PDB file of N, CA and C in Angstrom:
ATOM      1  N   ASP R 268      12.988  16.769  -0.400  1.00  0.00           N
ATOM      2  CA  ASP R 268      12.660  15.386  -0.103  1.00  0.00           C
ATOM      3  C   ASP R 268      11.338  15.341   0.664  1.00  0.00           C
ATOM      4  N   ASN R 269      10.646  14.263   0.534  1.00  0.00           N
ATOM      5  CA  ASN R 269       9.284  14.136   1.043  1.00  0.00           C
ATOM      6  C   ASN R 269       9.144  12.873   1.900  1.00  0.00           C
ATOM      7  N   ASN R 270      10.198  12.478   2.586  1.00  0.00           N
ATOM      8  CA  ASN R 270      10.218  11.184   3.276  1.00  0.00           C
ATOM      9  C   ASN R 270       9.161  11.033   4.362  1.00  0.00           C
ATOM     10  N   GLU R 271       8.753  12.129   5.001  1.00  0.00           N
ATOM     11  CA  GLU R 271       7.753  11.992   6.057  1.00  0.00           C
ATOM     12  C   GLU R 271       6.394  11.552   5.526  1.00  0.00           C
ATOM     13  N   ASN R 272       6.192  11.654   4.215  1.00  0.00           N
ATOM     14  CA  ASN R 272       4.936  11.239   3.603  1.00  0.00           C
ATOM     15  C   ASN R 272       4.981   9.814   3.052  1.00  0.00           C
ATOM     16  N   GLN R 273       6.107   9.155   3.207  1.00  0.00           N
ATOM     17  CA  GLN R 273       6.215   7.788   2.712  1.00  0.00           C
ATOM     18  C   GLN R 273       5.303   6.884   3.542  1.00  0.00           C
ATOM     19  N   GLY R 274       4.529   6.062   2.849  1.00  0.00           N
ATOM     20  CA  GLY R 274       3.548   5.228   3.524  1.00  0.00           C
ATOM     21  C   GLY R 274       4.054   3.848   3.889  1.00  0.00           C
ATOM     22  N   ARG R 275       3.154   3.050   4.393  1.00  0.00           N
ATOM     23  CA  ARG R 275       3.432   1.658   4.729  1.00  0.00           C
ATOM     24  C   ARG R 275       2.467   0.776   3.957  1.00  0.00           C
ATOM     25  N   ALA R 276       2.898  -0.422   3.662  1.00  0.00           N
ATOM     26  CA  ALA R 276       2.043  -1.386   2.969  1.00  0.00           C
ATOM     27  C   ALA R 276       0.798  -1.663   3.805  1.00  0.00           C
ATOM     28  N   VAL R 277      -0.290  -2.047   3.143  1.00  0.00           N
ATOM     29  CA  VAL R 277      -1.537  -2.361   3.846  1.00  0.00           C
ATOM     30  C   VAL R 277      -1.303  -3.432   4.903  1.00  0.00           C
ATOM     31  N   SER R 278      -0.503  -4.426   4.602  1.00  0.00           N
ATOM     32  CA  SER R 278      -0.231  -5.482   5.596  1.00  0.00           C
ATOM     33  C   SER R 278       0.448  -4.903   6.842  1.00  0.00           C
ATOM     34  N   ALA R 279       1.333  -3.931   6.665  1.00  0.00           N
ATOM     35  CA  ALA R 279       1.989  -3.292   7.809  1.00  0.00           C
ATOM     36  C   ALA R 279       0.987  -2.464   8.614  1.00  0.00           C
ATOM     37  N   LEU R 280       0.072  -1.794   7.928  1.00  0.00           N
ATOM     38  CA  LEU R 280      -0.960  -1.036   8.634  1.00  0.00           C
ATOM     39  C   LEU R 280      -1.871  -1.965   9.428  1.00  0.00           C
ATOM     40  N   ARG R 281      -2.231  -3.089   8.825  1.00  0.00           N
ATOM     41  CA  ARG R 281      -3.086  -4.064   9.513  1.00  0.00           C
ATOM     42  C   ARG R 281      -2.418  -4.615  10.772  1.00  0.00           C
ATOM     43  N   ALA R 282      -1.097  -4.725  10.754  1.00  0.00           N
ATOM     44  CA  ALA R 282      -0.352  -5.303  11.878  1.00  0.00           C
ATOM     45  C   ALA R 282       0.138  -4.257  12.883  1.00  0.00           C
ATOM     46  N   CYS R 283      -0.079  -2.989  12.609  1.00  0.00           N
ATOM     47  CA  CYS R 283       0.450  -1.901  13.441  1.00  0.00           C
ATOM     48  C   CYS R 283      -0.174  -1.925  14.843  1.00  0.00           C
ATOM     49  N   PRO R 284       0.631  -2.079  15.887  1.00  0.00           N
ATOM     50  CA  PRO R 284       0.092  -2.135  17.245  1.00  0.00           C
ATOM     51  C   PRO R 284      -0.640  -0.852  17.651  1.00  0.00           C
ATOM     52  N   GLU R 285      -0.159   0.290  17.190  1.00  0.00           N
ATOM     53  CA  GLU R 285      -0.801   1.557  17.538  1.00  0.00           C
ATOM     54  C   GLU R 285      -2.194   1.649  16.920  1.00  0.00           C
ATOM     55  N   LEU R 286      -2.332   1.223  15.683  1.00  0.00           N
ATOM     56  CA  LEU R 286      -3.654   1.229  15.054  1.00  0.00           C
ATOM     57  C   LEU R 286      -4.571   0.205  15.712  1.00  0.00           C
ATOM     58  N   ARG R 287      -4.025  -0.967  15.990  1.00  0.00           N
ATOM     59  CA  ARG R 287      -4.828  -2.038  16.585  1.00  0.00           C
ATOM     60  C   ARG R 287      -5.308  -1.667  17.992  1.00  0.00           C
ATOM     61  N   ALA R 288      -4.616  -0.744  18.659  1.00  0.00           N
ATOM     62  CA  ALA R 288      -4.991  -0.324  20.006  1.00  0.00           C
ATOM     63  C   ALA R 288      -6.074   0.755  20.007  1.00  0.00           C
ATOM     64  N   LEU R 289      -6.411   1.284  18.848  1.00  0.00           N
ATOM     65  CA  LEU R 289      -7.433   2.325  18.775  1.00  0.00           C
ATOM     66  C   LEU R 289      -8.794   1.793  19.209  1.00  0.00           C
ATOM     67  N   GLY R 290      -9.553   2.622  19.861  1.00  0.00           N
ATOM     68  CA  GLY R 290     -10.883   2.241  20.285  1.00  0.00           C
ATOM     69  C   GLY R 290     -11.814   1.885  19.135  1.00  0.00           C
ATOM     70  N   ARG R 291     -11.543   2.430  17.967  1.00  0.00           N
ATOM     71  CA  ARG R 291     -12.358   2.144  16.783  1.00  0.00           C
ATOM     72  C   ARG R 291     -11.588   1.275  15.791  1.00  0.00           C
ATOM     73  N   TRP R 292     -10.705   0.413  16.308  1.00  0.00           N
ATOM     74  CA  TRP R 292      -9.920  -0.456  15.443  1.00  0.00           C
ATOM     75  C   TRP R 292     -10.798  -1.230  14.469  1.00  0.00           C
ATOM     76  N   GLN R 293     -11.963  -1.675  14.899  1.00  0.00           N
ATOM     77  CA  GLN R 293     -12.819  -2.471  14.018  1.00  0.00           C
ATOM     78  C   GLN R 293     -13.178  -1.686  12.752  1.00  0.00           C
ATOM     79  N   ASP R 294     -13.314  -0.372  12.859  1.00  0.00           N
ATOM     80  CA  ASP R 294     -13.613   0.443  11.681  1.00  0.00           C
ATOM     81  C   ASP R 294     -12.388   0.579  10.776  1.00  0.00           C
ATOM     82  N   VAL R 295     -11.241   0.770  11.396  1.00  0.00           N
ATOM     83  CA  VAL R 295      -9.990   0.852  10.619  1.00  0.00           C
ATOM     84  C   VAL R 295      -9.728  -0.483   9.935  1.00  0.00           C
ATOM     85  N   GLU R 296      -9.925  -1.557  10.676  1.00  0.00           N
ATOM     86  CA  GLU R 296      -9.721  -2.896  10.127  1.00  0.00           C
ATOM     87  C   GLU R 296     -10.632  -3.131   8.919  1.00  0.00           C
ATOM     88  N   ALA R 297     -11.880  -2.712   9.027  1.00  0.00           N
ATOM     89  CA  ALA R 297     -12.811  -2.854   7.903  1.00  0.00           C
ATOM     90  C   ALA R 297     -12.353  -2.029   6.707  1.00  0.00           C
ATOM     91  N   ALA R 298     -11.838  -0.825   6.967  1.00  0.00           N
ATOM     92  CA  ALA R 298     -11.355   0.036   5.885  1.00  0.00           C
ATOM     93  C   ALA R 298     -10.111  -0.531   5.209  1.00  0.00           C
ATOM     94  N   LEU R 299      -9.369  -1.372   5.927  1.00  0.00           N
ATOM     95  CA  LEU R 299      -8.157  -1.997   5.383  1.00  0.00           C
ATOM     96  C   LEU R 299      -8.390  -3.430   4.927  1.00  0.00           C
ATOM     97  N   SER R 300      -9.635  -3.859   4.896  1.00  0.00           N
ATOM     98  CA  SER R 300      -9.940  -5.237   4.492  1.00  0.00           C
ATOM     99  C   SER R 300      -9.618  -5.459   3.017  1.00  0.00           C
ATOM    100  N   ASP R 301      -9.527  -6.716   2.630  1.00  0.00           N
ATOM    101  CA  ASP R 301      -9.267  -7.039   1.224  1.00  0.00           C
ATOM    102  C   ASP R 301     -10.341  -6.459   0.315  1.00  0.00           C
ATOM    103  N   VAL R 302     -11.579  -6.522   0.737  1.00  0.00           N
ATOM    104  CA  VAL R 302     -12.685  -5.998  -0.074  1.00  0.00           C
ATOM    105  C   VAL R 302     -12.570  -4.479  -0.219  1.00  0.00           C
ATOM    106  N   ALA R 303     -12.346  -3.781   0.899  1.00  0.00           N
ATOM    107  CA  ALA R 303     -12.291  -2.315   0.880  1.00  0.00           C
ATOM    108  C   ALA R 303     -11.087  -1.776   0.120  1.00  0.00           C
ATOM    109  N   THR R 304     -10.001  -2.528   0.073  1.00  0.00           N
ATOM    110  CA  THR R 304      -8.775  -2.049  -0.568  1.00  0.00           C
ATOM    111  C   THR R 304      -8.529  -2.662  -1.943  1.00  0.00           C
ATOM    112  N   ALA R 305      -9.481  -3.451  -2.421  1.00  0.00           N
ATOM    113  CA  ALA R 305      -9.281  -4.206  -3.667  1.00  0.00           C
ATOM    114  C   ALA R 305      -8.913  -3.330  -4.857  1.00  0.00           C
ATOM    115  N   ASP R 306      -9.501  -2.149  -4.951  1.00  0.00           N
ATOM    116  CA  ASP R 306      -9.271  -1.293  -6.120  1.00  0.00           C
ATOM    117  C   ASP R 306      -7.918  -0.603  -6.121  1.00  0.00           C
ATOM    118  N   TRP R 307      -7.278  -0.463  -4.957  1.00  0.00           N
ATOM    119  CA  TRP R 307      -6.051   0.334  -4.893  1.00  0.00           C
ATOM    120  C   TRP R 307      -4.890  -0.307  -4.134  1.00  0.00           C
ATOM    121  N   ARG R 308      -5.128  -1.415  -3.443  1.00  0.00           N
ATOM    122  CA  ARG R 308      -4.092  -1.995  -2.577  1.00  0.00           C
ATOM    123  C   ARG R 308      -2.804  -2.343  -3.325  1.00  0.00           C
ATOM    124  N   GLU R 309      -2.919  -2.964  -4.476  1.00  0.00           N
ATOM    125  CA  GLU R 309      -1.702  -3.379  -5.188  1.00  0.00           C
ATOM    126  C   GLU R 309      -0.844  -2.179  -5.576  1.00  0.00           C
ATOM    127  N   MET R 310      -1.470  -1.133  -6.129  1.00  0.00           N
ATOM    128  CA  MET R 310      -0.700   0.065  -6.500  1.00  0.00           C
ATOM    129  C   MET R 310      -0.147   0.756  -5.262  1.00  0.00           C
ATOM    130  N   TRP R 311      -0.921   0.756  -4.190  1.00  0.00           N
ATOM    131  CA  TRP R 311      -0.448   1.362  -2.939  1.00  0.00           C
ATOM    132  C   TRP R 311       0.799   0.641  -2.444  1.00  0.00           C
ATOM    133  N   ASP R 312       0.705  -0.682  -2.346  1.00  0.00           N
ATOM    134  CA  ASP R 312       1.821  -1.460  -1.807  1.00  0.00           C
ATOM    135  C   ASP R 312       3.060  -1.412  -2.697  1.00  0.00           C
ATOM    136  N   LEU R 313       2.869  -1.442  -4.000  1.00  0.00           N
ATOM    137  CA  LEU R 313       4.003  -1.523  -4.923  1.00  0.00           C
ATOM    138  C   LEU R 313       4.604  -0.173  -5.280  1.00  0.00           C
ATOM    139  N   SER R 314       3.804   0.879  -5.273  1.00  0.00           N
ATOM    140  CA  SER R 314       4.300   2.143  -5.791  1.00  0.00           C
ATOM    141  C   SER R 314       3.933   3.344  -4.932  1.00  0.00           C
ATOM    142  N   TRP R 315       2.662   3.516  -4.651  1.00  0.00           N
ATOM    143  CA  TRP R 315       2.217   4.756  -4.010  1.00  0.00           C
ATOM    144  C   TRP R 315       2.750   4.933  -2.601  1.00  0.00           C
ATOM    145  N   ALA R 316       2.821   3.872  -1.820  1.00  0.00           N
ATOM    146  CA  ALA R 316       3.233   4.001  -0.423  1.00  0.00           C
ATOM    147  C   ALA R 316       4.742   4.148  -0.280  1.00  0.00           C
ATOM    148  N   HIS R 317       5.493   3.324  -0.981  1.00  0.00           N
ATOM    149  CA  HIS R 317       6.938   3.355  -0.761  1.00  0.00           C
ATOM    150  C   HIS R 317       7.748   2.855  -1.946  1.00  0.00           C
ATOM    151  N   GLY R 318       7.133   2.542  -3.034  1.00  0.00           N
ATOM    152  CA  GLY R 318       7.867   2.083  -4.210  1.00  0.00           C
ATOM    153  C   GLY R 318       8.405   3.261  -5.005  1.00  0.00           C
ATOM    154  N   ASP R 319       8.588   3.062  -6.278  1.00  0.00           N
ATOM    155  CA  ASP R 319       9.165   4.091  -7.130  1.00  0.00           C
ATOM    156  C   ASP R 319       8.268   5.318  -7.305  1.00  0.00           C
ATOM    157  N   GLY R 320       6.965   5.170  -7.124  1.00  0.00           N
ATOM    158  CA  GLY R 320       6.064   6.268  -7.423  1.00  0.00           C
ATOM    159  C   GLY R 320       5.499   7.019  -6.244  1.00  0.00           C
ATOM    160  N   TRP R 321       5.972   6.768  -5.038  1.00  0.00           N
ATOM    161  CA  TRP R 321       5.320   7.365  -3.876  1.00  0.00           C
ATOM    162  C   TRP R 321       5.466   8.870  -3.821  1.00  0.00           C
ATOM    163  N   GLN R 322       6.587   9.431  -4.229  1.00  0.00           N
ATOM    164  CA  GLN R 322       6.729  10.886  -4.165  1.00  0.00           C
ATOM    165  C   GLN R 322       5.805  11.579  -5.159  1.00  0.00           C
ATOM    166  N   ALA R 323       5.660  11.015  -6.346  1.00  0.00           N
ATOM    167  CA  ALA R 323       4.739  11.598  -7.320  1.00  0.00           C
ATOM    168  C   ALA R 323       3.302  11.463  -6.834  1.00  0.00           C
ATOM    169  N   HIS R 324       2.989  10.356  -6.176  1.00  0.00           N
ATOM    170  CA  HIS R 324       1.633  10.132  -5.665  1.00  0.00           C
ATOM    171  C   HIS R 324       1.287  11.131  -4.557  1.00  0.00           C
ATOM    172  N   CYS R 325       2.249  11.487  -3.730  1.00  0.00           N
ATOM    173  CA  CYS R 325       1.990  12.381  -2.595  1.00  0.00           C
ATOM    174  C   CYS R 325       1.987  13.853  -2.975  1.00  0.00           C
ATOM    175  N   GLY R 326       2.575  14.202  -4.082  1.00  0.00           N
ATOM    176  CA  GLY R 326       2.648  15.605  -4.467  1.00  0.00           C
ATOM    177  C   GLY R 326       1.673  15.937  -5.567  1.00  0.00           C
ATOM    178  N   GLY R 327       1.296  17.158  -5.678  1.00  0.00           N
ATOM    179  CA  GLY R 327       0.468  17.590  -6.792  1.00  0.00           C
ATOM    180  C   GLY R 327      -0.976  17.854  -6.417  1.00  0.00           C
ATOM    181  N   GLY R 328      -1.544  18.884  -7.015  1.00  0.00           N
ATOM    182  CA  GLY R 328      -2.897  19.310  -6.716  1.00  0.00           C
ATOM    183  C   GLY R 328      -3.982  18.417  -7.267  1.00  0.00           C
ATOM    184  N   ALA R 329      -3.680  17.637  -8.301  1.00  0.00           N
ATOM    185  CA  ALA R 329      -4.700  16.760  -8.882  1.00  0.00           C
ATOM    186  C   ALA R 329      -5.176  15.747  -7.855  1.00  0.00           C
ATOM    187  N   ARG R 330      -4.320  15.332  -6.987  1.00  0.00           N
ATOM    188  CA  ARG R 330      -4.682  14.363  -5.962  1.00  0.00           C
ATOM    189  C   ARG R 330      -5.741  14.935  -5.020  1.00  0.00           C
ATOM    190  N   LEU R 331      -5.602  16.211  -4.665  1.00  0.00           N
ATOM    191  CA  LEU R 331      -6.590  16.849  -3.809  1.00  0.00           C
ATOM    192  C   LEU R 331      -7.939  16.962  -4.523  1.00  0.00           C
ATOM    193  N   ALA R 332      -7.924  17.302  -5.800  1.00  0.00           N
ATOM    194  CA  ALA R 332      -9.170  17.384  -6.572  1.00  0.00           C
ATOM    195  C   ALA R 332      -9.835  16.017  -6.669  1.00  0.00           C
ATOM    196  N   ASP R 333      -9.055  14.973  -6.883  1.00  0.00           N
ATOM    197  CA  ASP R 333      -9.596  13.612  -6.931  1.00  0.00           C
ATOM    198  C   ASP R 333     -10.224  13.232  -5.588  1.00  0.00           C
ATOM    199  N   PHE R 334      -9.543  13.594  -4.497  1.00  0.00           N
ATOM    200  CA  PHE R 334     -10.066  13.291  -3.173  1.00  0.00           C
ATOM    201  C   PHE R 334     -11.371  14.051  -2.923  1.00  0.00           C
ATOM    202  N   ALA R 335     -11.414  15.320  -3.298  1.00  0.00           N
ATOM    203  CA  ALA R 335     -12.628  16.117  -3.092  1.00  0.00           C
ATOM    204  C   ALA R 335     -13.807  15.532  -3.870  1.00  0.00           C
ATOM    205  N   SER R 336     -13.555  15.060  -5.074  1.00  0.00           N
ATOM    206  CA  SER R 336     -14.622  14.423  -5.863  1.00  0.00           C
ATOM    207  C   SER R 336     -15.089  13.136  -5.207  1.00  0.00           C
ATOM    208  N   TRP R 337     -14.135  12.330  -4.750  1.00  0.00           N
ATOM    209  CA  TRP R 337     -14.478  11.080  -4.071  1.00  0.00           C
ATOM    210  C   TRP R 337     -15.292  11.371  -2.817  1.00  0.00           C
ATOM    211  N   LEU R 338     -14.852  12.346  -2.026  1.00  0.00           N
ATOM    212  CA  LEU R 338     -15.525  12.674  -0.782  1.00  0.00           C
ATOM    213  C   LEU R 338     -16.945  13.181  -1.041  1.00  0.00           C
ATOM    214  N   ALA R 339     -17.115  14.011  -2.053  1.00  0.00           N
ATOM    215  CA  ALA R 339     -18.437  14.552  -2.380  1.00  0.00           C
ATOM    216  C   ALA R 339     -19.417  13.447  -2.784  1.00  0.00           C
ATOM    217  N   ALA R 340     -18.892  12.356  -3.325  1.00  0.00           N
ATOM    218  CA  ALA R 340     -19.745  11.255  -3.782  1.00  0.00           C
ATOM    219  C   ALA R 340     -20.085  10.250  -2.680  1.00  0.00           C
ATOM    220  N   ARG R 341     -19.497  10.392  -1.509  1.00  0.00           N
ATOM    221  CA  ARG R 341     -19.742   9.451  -0.409  1.00  0.00           C
ATOM    222  C   ARG R 341     -21.164   9.617   0.114  1.00  0.00           C
ATOM    223  N   PRO R 342     -21.825   8.511   0.458  1.00  0.00           N
ATOM    224  CA  PRO R 342     -23.196   8.602   0.965  1.00  0.00           C
ATOM    225  C   PRO R 342     -23.287   8.995   2.451  1.00  0.00           C
ATOM    226  N   GLU R 343     -22.183   8.865   3.176  1.00  0.00           N
ATOM    227  CA  GLU R 343     -22.217   9.168   4.606  1.00  0.00           C
ATOM    228  C   GLU R 343     -22.441  10.670   4.832  1.00  0.00           C
ATOM    229  N   LYS R 344     -23.093  10.987   5.955  1.00  0.00           N
ATOM    230  CA  LYS R 344     -23.304  12.384   6.321  1.00  0.00           C
ATOM    231  C   LYS R 344     -22.120  12.939   7.098  1.00  0.00           C
ATOM    232  N   THR R 345     -21.386  12.058   7.771  1.00  0.00           N
ATOM    233  CA  THR R 345     -20.227  12.462   8.557  1.00  0.00           C
ATOM    234  C   THR R 345     -19.048  11.584   8.156  1.00  0.00           C
ATOM    235  N   VAL R 346     -17.945  12.222   7.815  1.00  0.00           N
ATOM    236  CA  VAL R 346     -16.737  11.503   7.416  1.00  0.00           C
ATOM    237  C   VAL R 346     -15.555  12.124   8.156  1.00  0.00           C
ATOM    238  N   ALA R 347     -14.753  11.309   8.797  1.00  0.00           N
ATOM    239  CA  ALA R 347     -13.524  11.785   9.444  1.00  0.00           C
ATOM    240  C   ALA R 347     -12.374  11.586   8.476  1.00  0.00           C
ATOM    241  N   VAL R 348     -11.594  12.624   8.307  1.00  0.00           N
ATOM    242  CA  VAL R 348     -10.426  12.558   7.434  1.00  0.00           C
ATOM    243  C   VAL R 348      -9.198  12.794   8.305  1.00  0.00           C
ATOM    244  N   VAL R 349      -8.267  11.869   8.242  1.00  0.00           N
ATOM    245  CA  VAL R 349      -7.032  11.985   9.011  1.00  0.00           C
ATOM    246  C   VAL R 349      -5.881  12.069   8.032  1.00  0.00           C
ATOM    247  N   CYS R 350      -5.101  13.099   8.152  1.00  0.00           N
ATOM    248  CA  CYS R 350      -3.970  13.285   7.231  1.00  0.00           C
ATOM    249  C   CYS R 350      -2.977  14.256   7.838  1.00  0.00           C
ATOM    250  N   HIS R 351      -1.898  14.441   7.140  1.00  0.00           N
ATOM    251  CA  HIS R 351      -0.972  15.523   7.474  1.00  0.00           C
ATOM    252  C   HIS R 351      -0.536  16.147   6.171  1.00  0.00           C
ATOM    253  N   PHE R 352      -0.231  17.404   6.237  1.00  0.00           N
ATOM    254  CA  PHE R 352       0.148  18.118   5.009  1.00  0.00           C
ATOM    255  C   PHE R 352       1.144  19.184   5.344  1.00  0.00           C
TER     256      PHE R 352
END
């Protein structure tokens, strides 16, 4: 079972008191904005975070390869990645 990797809906993340208390909340808030999440929010909320597909979304090496490609294409020189594995 993979329950510790089950996510929360974007709306729950936006309302999370612990996230809102972060010193860089404005950056997290921007990353969770409607514009920033437009391409993936619906699938995240309905399936990837906690719906029928979240376990498949969290497992598998293809996801890491997709992330590495996305990260390599970012224009920023410094990127913080927060995760658990």
